[in-house]
């Protein structure tokens, strides 16, 4: 028989437990949700089956908070056709916080979400949630931000559509996708009026079937440079790596200004910078001893420009905002009169100051070679900070003479991230 002290301790433990769980609603069947009380947390005591119940969950403006034991033991499921698990009332829904359960909505024409933010400053954050066999994850419209940690998508066609203006971002951290149905869909898709004012970031480990896409976003969906951030992704299609698979991201590429893709396997990476070189030669006219002139060519050819363009001549202009630390590497052969001294100048246009700055001057004597070809060789490796709309160009001067200077074909320079 327990002692008086043991009985008192048992009563105290029960009282403490009851008080600690006063704001938790335990769910054992679909009807237990009722009208959502945003001051409560809803706990899934097992797998809750909505099939045939004629019920769904309307998320009020105050939001909804659901948790479970884990994504094997707790879950929400339904096999009804044309079923929506979470919907919004007139005026919109509030914050959504989910953790430790699975969602299995596999009826024809069914979806997990049909949600619109109440004010546009709502968050949807899901932690250790698996989407199993879902026909569609559905649409989330005009939320501030989204966060996924430790999520999975297994089976089905789990397409998530982002719509409206998102003033925050969407970040997927530690997520795996496997065994999807071979249908034409995208894991993430731009819906009506989708604009991301911050960033969409992912480091997913995913395997796609033959017909599916990873992202169906376009540059117009992002308002700032370098805010589609795909980092350390591992992507295969039917188990095969192919970074040249254009159907992974059919409407946006690694080289677009909005992209910042790095460290990926099975997906291209972004290499900010580019190259420009002399394809067809022409002489730079020198009329004043020591005066710098833009280095001329009949044809400059730019290649592999990412976040840069070539507005004119030898100019390479930075279109992005980050990174801003770059390296300029040049290899030029300049033809002129033997023994003249030539200076090749790397010049930067500072757009914020509306002025030109000298990055580097390199002077070489023209070699007196056998035959009619007398040249000076220039090899440059220098750092430069380039903000948005700053650009690099090349100038030359003849120090001590006025003979013209010609850049030989295949002379070039490269800008690359440091």
Coordinates of C-alpha atoms in Angstrom, one line a residue:
X1 CA 0.0 0.0 0.0
X2 CA 1.5 3.4 -1.0
X3 CA 2.5 5.8 1.7
X4 CA 0.8 9.2 2.3
X5 CA 3.8 10.9 0.8
X6 CA 3.6 8.8 -2.3
X7 CA -0.1 9.5 -2.7
X8 CA 0.5 13.2 -2.3
X9 CA 3.4 13.1 -4.9
X10 CA 1.1 11.3 -7.4
X11 CA -1.6 13.9 -7.0
X12 CA 1.0 16.7 -7.4
X13 CA 2.4 15.0 -10.6
X14 CA -1.1 14.7 -12.1
X15 CA -2.0 18.3 -11.2
X16 CA 1.3 19.6 -12.7
X17 CA 0.7 17.4 -15.9
X18 CA -2.9 18.7 -16.3
X19 CA -1.8 22.3 -15.9
X20 CA 1.1 21.9 -18.4
X21 CA -1.2 20.4 -21.0
X22 CA -4.1 22.8 -20.5
X23 CA -3.6 24.4 -24.0
X24 CA -3.3 21.1 -25.8
X25 CA -6.2 19.4 -27.7
X26 CA -5.6 15.7 -28.2
X27 CA -6.9 14.4 -31.6
X28 CA -7.9 10.8 -32.1
X29 CA -10.4 11.3 -35.0
X30 CA -11.1 13.9 -37.6
X31 CA -14.2 15.4 -35.8
X32 CA -12.0 16.3 -32.8
X33 CA -10.6 19.3 -34.6
X34 CA -13.9 21.1 -34.7
X35 CA -13.6 24.9 -35.0
X36 CA -9.9 25.6 -34.7
X37 CA -8.9 27.5 -31.5
X38 CA -5.7 29.3 -32.3
X39 CA -4.7 29.5 -28.6
X40 CA -4.4 25.7 -28.6
X41 CA -1.9 23.2 -29.9
X42 CA -3.5 20.1 -31.6
X43 CA -1.7 16.8 -30.8
X44 CA -2.2 13.9 -33.2
X45 CA -2.6 10.7 -31.0
X46 CA -2.1 8.3 -33.9
X47 CA -3.2 8.4 -37.6
X48 CA -6.2 10.6 -38.2
X49 CA -8.2 9.5 -41.3
X50 CA -10.5 12.0 -43.0
X51 CA -11.8 9.5 -45.6
X52 CA -15.5 9.7 -45.8
X53 CA -15.8 12.0 -42.9
X54 CA -17.0 15.0 -44.9
X55 CA -14.7 17.2 -42.8
X56 CA -11.6 19.4 -43.5
X57 CA -9.7 21.9 -41.5
X58 CA -10.2 25.7 -41.9
X59 CA -7.3 27.7 -40.7
X60 CA -8.4 30.9 -39.0
X61 CA -6.7 34.2 -39.0
X62 CA -5.1 33.4 -35.7
X63 CA -3.3 30.4 -37.2
X64 CA -3.0 26.7 -36.4
X65 CA -0.5 24.6 -34.5
X66 CA -0.3 20.8 -34.9
X67 CA 2.2 18.3 -33.6
X68 CA 2.5 14.5 -33.3
X69 CA 4.7 11.8 -31.9
X70 CA 6.8 11.4 -35.1
X71 CA 6.2 11.0 -38.8
X72 CA 5.6 7.3 -38.5
X73 CA 3.2 7.2 -35.6
X74 CA 1.2 10.3 -36.2
X75 CA -0.4 11.5 -39.4
X76 CA -3.3 13.0 -41.4
X77 CA -4.7 11.0 -44.3
X78 CA -7.5 10.9 -46.8
X79 CA -8.3 9.1 -50.0
X80 CA -11.4 11.1 -51.0
X81 CA -11.4 12.7 -54.4
X82 CA -11.4 16.5 -54.7
X83 CA -10.5 16.9 -51.0
X84 CA -8.6 19.8 -49.5
X85 CA -7.1 19.2 -46.0
X86 CA -6.3 22.9 -45.1
X87 CA -8.3 25.8 -46.4
X88 CA -8.7 29.5 -45.6
X89 CA -11.8 31.4 -44.6
X90 CA -12.8 34.7 -46.2
X91 CA -10.1 37.2 -45.2
X92 CA -7.4 34.6 -45.0
X93 CA -5.4 32.4 -42.5
X94 CA -2.7 33.0 -39.9
X95 CA 0.5 31.3 -39.0
X96 CA 0.9 27.5 -39.6
X97 CA 3.3 25.5 -37.4
X98 CA 3.5 21.7 -37.9
X99 CA 6.0 19.2 -36.6
X100 CA 6.4 15.4 -36.2
X101 CA 3.7 13.8 -38.4
X102 CA 3.0 12.7 -41.9
X103 CA 0.4 13.9 -44.4
X104 CA -1.1 11.5 -47.0
X105 CA -3.7 13.1 -49.2
X106 CA -3.9 10.9 -52.3
X107 CA -7.4 11.2 -53.7
X108 CA -7.9 12.2 -57.4
X109 CA -7.9 16.0 -57.6
X110 CA -7.1 16.4 -53.9
X111 CA -4.5 18.7 -52.2
X112 CA -3.0 19.5 -48.8
X113 CA -3.2 23.3 -48.9
X114 CA -5.5 25.9 -50.3
X115 CA -4.3 28.8 -48.2
X116 CA -4.2 32.6 -48.4
X117 CA -2.5 34.8 -45.9
X118 CA -4.6 37.1 -43.7
X119 CA -2.3 40.1 -43.8
X120 CA 0.7 38.9 -46.0
X121 CA 2.9 38.7 -42.9
X122 CA 2.1 35.1 -42.0
X123 CA 4.6 32.2 -41.7
X124 CA 4.3 28.5 -42.6
X125 CA 6.9 26.5 -40.9
X126 CA 7.0 22.7 -40.9
X127 CA 9.5 20.5 -39.0
X128 CA 10.0 16.7 -39.6
X129 CA 6.9 16.4 -41.8
X130 CA 6.7 13.8 -44.6
X131 CA 4.3 14.2 -47.5
X132 CA 3.4 10.6 -48.6
X133 CA 1.7 9.8 -51.8
X134 CA 0.2 13.3 -52.1
X135 CA -1.7 14.1 -55.3
X136 CA -0.7 17.8 -54.8
X137 CA 0.6 19.8 -51.8
X138 CA -1.5 22.6 -53.2
X139 CA -1.2 26.4 -53.0
X140 CA 0.1 28.9 -50.4
X141 CA -0.8 32.4 -51.4
X142 CA 0.7 35.7 -50.0
X143 CA 2.5 34.4 -46.9
X144 CA 5.5 36.3 -45.6
X145 CA 7.8 33.3 -45.3
X146 CA 8.1 29.5 -45.4
X147 CA 10.5 27.2 -43.7
X148 CA 10.9 23.4 -44.0
X149 CA 13.4 21.4 -41.9
X150 CA 13.8 17.7 -42.0
X151 CA 11.0 17.2 -44.6
X152 CA 10.3 14.4 -47.1
X153 CA 8.3 13.9 -50.2
X154 CA 7.7 10.2 -51.0
X155 CA 5.4 8.9 -53.8
X156 CA 2.6 10.8 -55.6
X157 CA 3.0 14.1 -57.3
X158 CA 3.7 16.5 -54.5
X159 CA 3.6 19.9 -56.3
X160 CA 3.7 23.0 -54.2
X161 CA 2.5 26.2 -55.8
X162 CA 3.6 29.6 -54.3
X163 CA 1.3 32.5 -55.3
X164 CA 1.0 36.2 -54.6
X165 CA 3.7 38.4 -53.1
X166 CA 6.1 36.9 -50.5
X167 CA 7.9 39.7 -48.6
X168 CA 10.1 37.2 -46.8
X169 CA 11.5 34.0 -48.3
X170 CA 11.1 30.2 -48.5
X171 CA 13.9 28.0 -47.1
X172 CA 14.1 24.2 -47.4
X173 CA 16.8 22.7 -45.1
X174 CA 17.6 19.0 -45.0
X175 CA 14.9 17.5 -47.3
X176 CA 14.7 14.3 -49.3
X177 CA 12.5 13.3 -52.2
X178 CA 12.2 9.8 -53.6
X179 CA 9.9 7.3 -55.4
X180 CA 7.6 9.9 -57.1
X181 CA 5.0 9.1 -59.7
X182 CA 6.1 9.6 -63.3
X183 CA 3.9 12.5 -64.2
X184 CA 4.4 16.0 -65.6
X185 CA 4.6 18.2 -62.5
X186 CA 7.0 20.5 -60.6
X187 CA 8.0 20.1 -57.0
X188 CA 7.8 23.9 -56.7
X189 CA 5.8 26.1 -59.0
X190 CA 5.0 29.8 -59.5
X191 CA 1.3 30.5 -59.2
X192 CA -0.8 33.5 -59.9
X193 CA 1.1 36.8 -59.3
X194 CA 4.0 35.0 -57.5
X195 CA 6.8 37.5 -56.6
X196 CA 9.5 36.6 -54.1
X197 CA 11.0 39.8 -52.5
X198 CA 13.5 37.9 -50.5
X199 CA 15.0 34.5 -51.3
X200 CA 14.0 30.9 -52.2
X201 CA 16.7 28.6 -50.9
X202 CA 17.1 24.9 -51.0
X203 CA 19.7 22.2 -50.4
X204 CA 17.5 19.2 -51.3
X205 CA 18.5 15.7 -52.0
X206 CA 16.1 14.5 -54.6
X207 CA 15.5 11.9 -57.3
X208 CA 13.0 12.8 -60.0
X209 CA 11.1 10.6 -62.4
X210 CA 11.4 11.2 -66.2
X211 CA 8.6 13.8 -66.6
X212 CA 8.9 15.9 -63.5
X213 CA 10.6 19.2 -62.9
X214 CA 12.4 20.5 -59.8
X215 CA 11.4 24.2 -60.1
X216 CA 9.0 26.0 -62.4
X217 CA 10.1 29.5 -61.6
X218 CA 11.1 32.3 -63.9
X219 CA 13.4 35.3 -63.5
X220 CA 10.4 37.6 -63.2
X221 CA 9.3 35.9 -60.0
X222 CA 12.3 37.4 -58.1
X223 CA 12.8 41.1 -57.5
X224 CA 16.5 41.0 -56.4
X225 CA 19.6 39.5 -57.9
X226 CA 21.0 36.2 -56.5
X227 CA 17.9 35.3 -54.5
X228 CA 17.1 31.9 -56.1
X229 CA 19.7 30.1 -54.0
X230 CA 20.3 26.4 -54.7
X231 CA 23.2 25.3 -52.6
X232 CA 24.6 21.8 -52.1
X233 CA 21.7 20.2 -53.8
X234 CA 22.0 16.5 -54.9
X235 CA 19.7 15.8 -57.9
X236 CA 19.2 12.8 -60.0
X237 CA 16.6 11.6 -62.5
X238 CA 15.9 7.9 -62.1
X239 CA 19.1 7.6 -60.2
X240 CA 21.3 9.3 -62.9
X241 CA 23.1 12.6 -62.5
X242 CA 22.8 15.0 -65.5
X243 CA 23.6 18.7 -64.8
X244 CA 22.8 19.5 -68.4
X245 CA 19.1 18.4 -68.0
X246 CA 17.3 21.6 -68.9
X247 CA 14.0 20.2 -67.7
X248 CA 15.1 20.4 -64.1
X249 CA 14.5 24.1 -64.1
X250 CA 12.8 24.8 -67.5
X251 CA 12.3 28.5 -67.1
X252 CA 15.3 29.7 -65.3
X253 CA 19.0 28.9 -65.5
X254 CA 22.1 29.1 -63.3
X255 CA 23.4 32.1 -65.3
X256 CA 20.3 34.3 -64.8
X257 CA 20.9 37.3 -62.6
X258 CA 18.3 36.1 -60.1
X259 CA 20.2 32.8 -59.6
X260 CA 22.9 31.9 -57.1
X261 CA 23.6 28.2 -57.4
X262 CA 26.7 26.7 -55.8
X263 CA 28.2 23.4 -54.7
X264 CA 25.5 21.4 -56.5
X265 CA 25.7 17.8 -57.9
X266 CA 23.5 17.0 -60.8
X267 CA 22.5 20.7 -61.3
X268 CA 24.5 23.5 -62.9
X269 CA 26.3 26.1 -60.7
X270 CA 26.5 29.8 -61.1
X271 CA 29.9 31.3 -61.9
X272 CA 29.6 35.1 -61.7
X273 CA 31.8 36.8 -64.3
X274 CA 32.7 36.1 -67.9
X275 CA 35.3 36.6 -70.5
X276 CA 35.9 38.9 -73.5
X277 CA 38.5 38.7 -76.2
X278 CA 39.7 40.1 -79.5
X279 CA 38.3 38.3 -82.4
X280 CA 39.1 40.7 -85.2
X281 CA 42.0 43.2 -84.9
X282 CA 42.1 46.9 -85.6
X283 CA 44.6 49.6 -84.6
X284 CA 44.1 51.9 -81.6
X285 CA 45.0 55.3 -82.9
X286 CA 47.6 57.1 -80.8
X287 CA 47.9 60.9 -81.4
X288 CA 49.3 62.1 -78.1
X289 CA 52.4 60.6 -76.4
X290 CA 51.3 59.0 -73.0
X291 CA 47.6 59.7 -73.5
X292 CA 45.4 56.7 -72.7
X293 CA 42.8 55.6 -75.3
X294 CA 40.2 52.8 -75.2
X295 CA 41.8 49.6 -76.6
X296 CA 40.1 49.0 -79.9
X297 CA 39.2 45.9 -81.9
X298 CA 37.0 45.5 -84.9
X299 CA 35.2 42.7 -83.0
X300 CA 35.2 42.0 -79.3
X301 CA 33.6 38.7 -78.4
X302 CA 32.1 38.1 -74.9
X303 CA 31.5 34.6 -73.6
X304 CA 29.9 32.8 -70.6
X305 CA 28.6 36.1 -69.1
X306 CA 26.8 35.4 -65.8
X307 CA 25.6 38.4 -63.9
X308 CA 27.7 40.5 -66.3
X309 CA 27.1 42.0 -69.7
X310 CA 29.1 43.7 -72.5
X311 CA 27.6 47.2 -73.1
X312 CA 30.3 48.3 -75.5
X313 CA 33.9 47.7 -76.6
X314 CA 36.0 45.9 -74.0
X315 CA 33.6 46.6 -71.2
X316 CA 32.3 43.9 -68.8
X317 CA 29.6 45.3 -66.5
X318 CA 28.5 43.8 -63.2
X319 CA 24.7 43.6 -63.1
X320 CA 24.3 41.9 -59.7
X321 CA 24.7 43.1 -56.1
X322 CA 26.6 40.2 -54.6
X323 CA 29.3 39.1 -54.7
X324 CA 31.3 42.3 -55.2
X325 CA 34.9 40.9 -54.9
X326 CA 36.3 39.9 -58.3
X327 CA 39.5 38.9 -59.9
X328 CA 40.6 40.4 -63.3
X329 CA 42.9 38.1 -65.3
X330 CA 44.2 39.3 -68.7
X331 CA 46.5 37.9 -71.4
X332 CA 47.2 40.5 -74.2
X333 CA 49.7 40.7 -77.0
X334 CA 50.0 44.3 -78.3
X335 CA 51.8 45.0 -81.6
X336 CA 53.6 48.3 -82.2
X337 CA 56.9 49.7 -83.2
X338 CA 60.0 47.9 -81.8
X339 CA 61.4 49.3 -78.5
X340 CA 58.3 51.6 -77.8
X341 CA 57.0 51.4 -74.3
X342 CA 53.3 50.5 -74.0
X343 CA 51.1 50.7 -70.9
X344 CA 48.0 48.6 -70.7
X345 CA 45.5 50.0 -68.1
X346 CA 42.7 48.2 -66.3
X347 CA 40.1 50.9 -65.7
X348 CA 37.0 50.7 -63.5
X349 CA 33.8 52.7 -63.9
X350 CA 32.5 53.4 -60.4
X351 CA 28.8 53.9 -61.1
X352 CA 28.0 55.3 -57.6
X353 CA 30.6 58.0 -57.9
X354 CA 30.1 58.5 -61.7
X355 CA 33.9 58.4 -62.3
X356 CA 36.7 56.2 -63.6
X357 CA 39.4 54.7 -61.4
X358 CA 42.6 53.0 -62.4
X359 CA 42.8 49.5 -61.1
X360 CA 46.3 48.7 -62.6
X361 CA 48.8 50.0 -65.1
X362 CA 51.3 47.5 -66.6
X363 CA 54.1 48.8 -68.8
X364 CA 56.1 46.6 -71.2
X365 CA 58.7 47.3 -74.0
X366 CA 57.9 46.1 -77.5
X367 CA 60.2 43.3 -78.4
X368 CA 62.4 43.7 -81.5
X369 CA 61.6 40.4 -83.0
X370 CA 62.8 38.8 -86.2
X371 CA 60.5 39.6 -89.1
X372 CA 57.8 42.2 -89.2
X373 CA 56.0 41.3 -86.0
X374 CA 57.1 43.4 -83.0
X375 CA 55.0 42.8 -79.9
X376 CA 54.8 43.4 -76.1
X377 CA 53.2 40.7 -73.8
X378 CA 50.9 41.5 -70.9
X379 CA 49.8 39.2 -68.2
X380 CA 47.6 40.6 -65.5
X381 CA 46.0 39.2 -62.3
X382 CA 44.5 41.8 -60.1
X383 CA 41.6 42.1 -57.6
X384 CA 38.7 44.6 -58.0
X385 CA 35.5 45.4 -56.2
X386 CA 32.6 45.8 -58.5
X387 CA 29.2 47.0 -57.3
X388 CA 26.0 47.0 -59.4
X389 CA 26.6 48.7 -62.7
X390 CA 30.3 49.1 -62.2
X391 CA 32.4 47.9 -65.2
X392 CA 35.9 47.1 -66.3
X393 CA 37.4 48.3 -69.6
X394 CA 40.9 48.3 -71.1
X395 CA 42.9 51.4 -72.2
X396 CA 46.4 51.7 -73.7
X397 CA 49.0 54.4 -74.0
X398 CA 52.3 54.7 -75.9
X399 CA 54.8 56.2 -73.5
X400 CA 57.3 58.3 -75.5
X401 CA 55.9 57.9 -79.0
X402 CA 52.7 58.2 -81.0
X403 CA 52.8 54.9 -83.0
X404 CA 49.5 53.1 -83.2
X405 CA 48.8 49.9 -81.1
X406 CA 47.0 46.8 -82.2
X407 CA 45.7 44.1 -79.9
X408 CA 46.3 40.7 -81.6
X409 CA 43.5 38.2 -82.0
X410 CA 42.9 35.8 -79.1
X411 CA 44.0 38.4 -76.6
X412 CA 41.5 38.3 -73.7
X413 CA 40.6 39.1 -70.2
X414 CA 38.4 37.3 -67.6
X415 CA 36.4 38.5 -64.6
X416 CA 35.7 35.9 -62.0
X417 CA 34.5 35.8 -58.4
X418 CA 37.4 35.8 -55.8

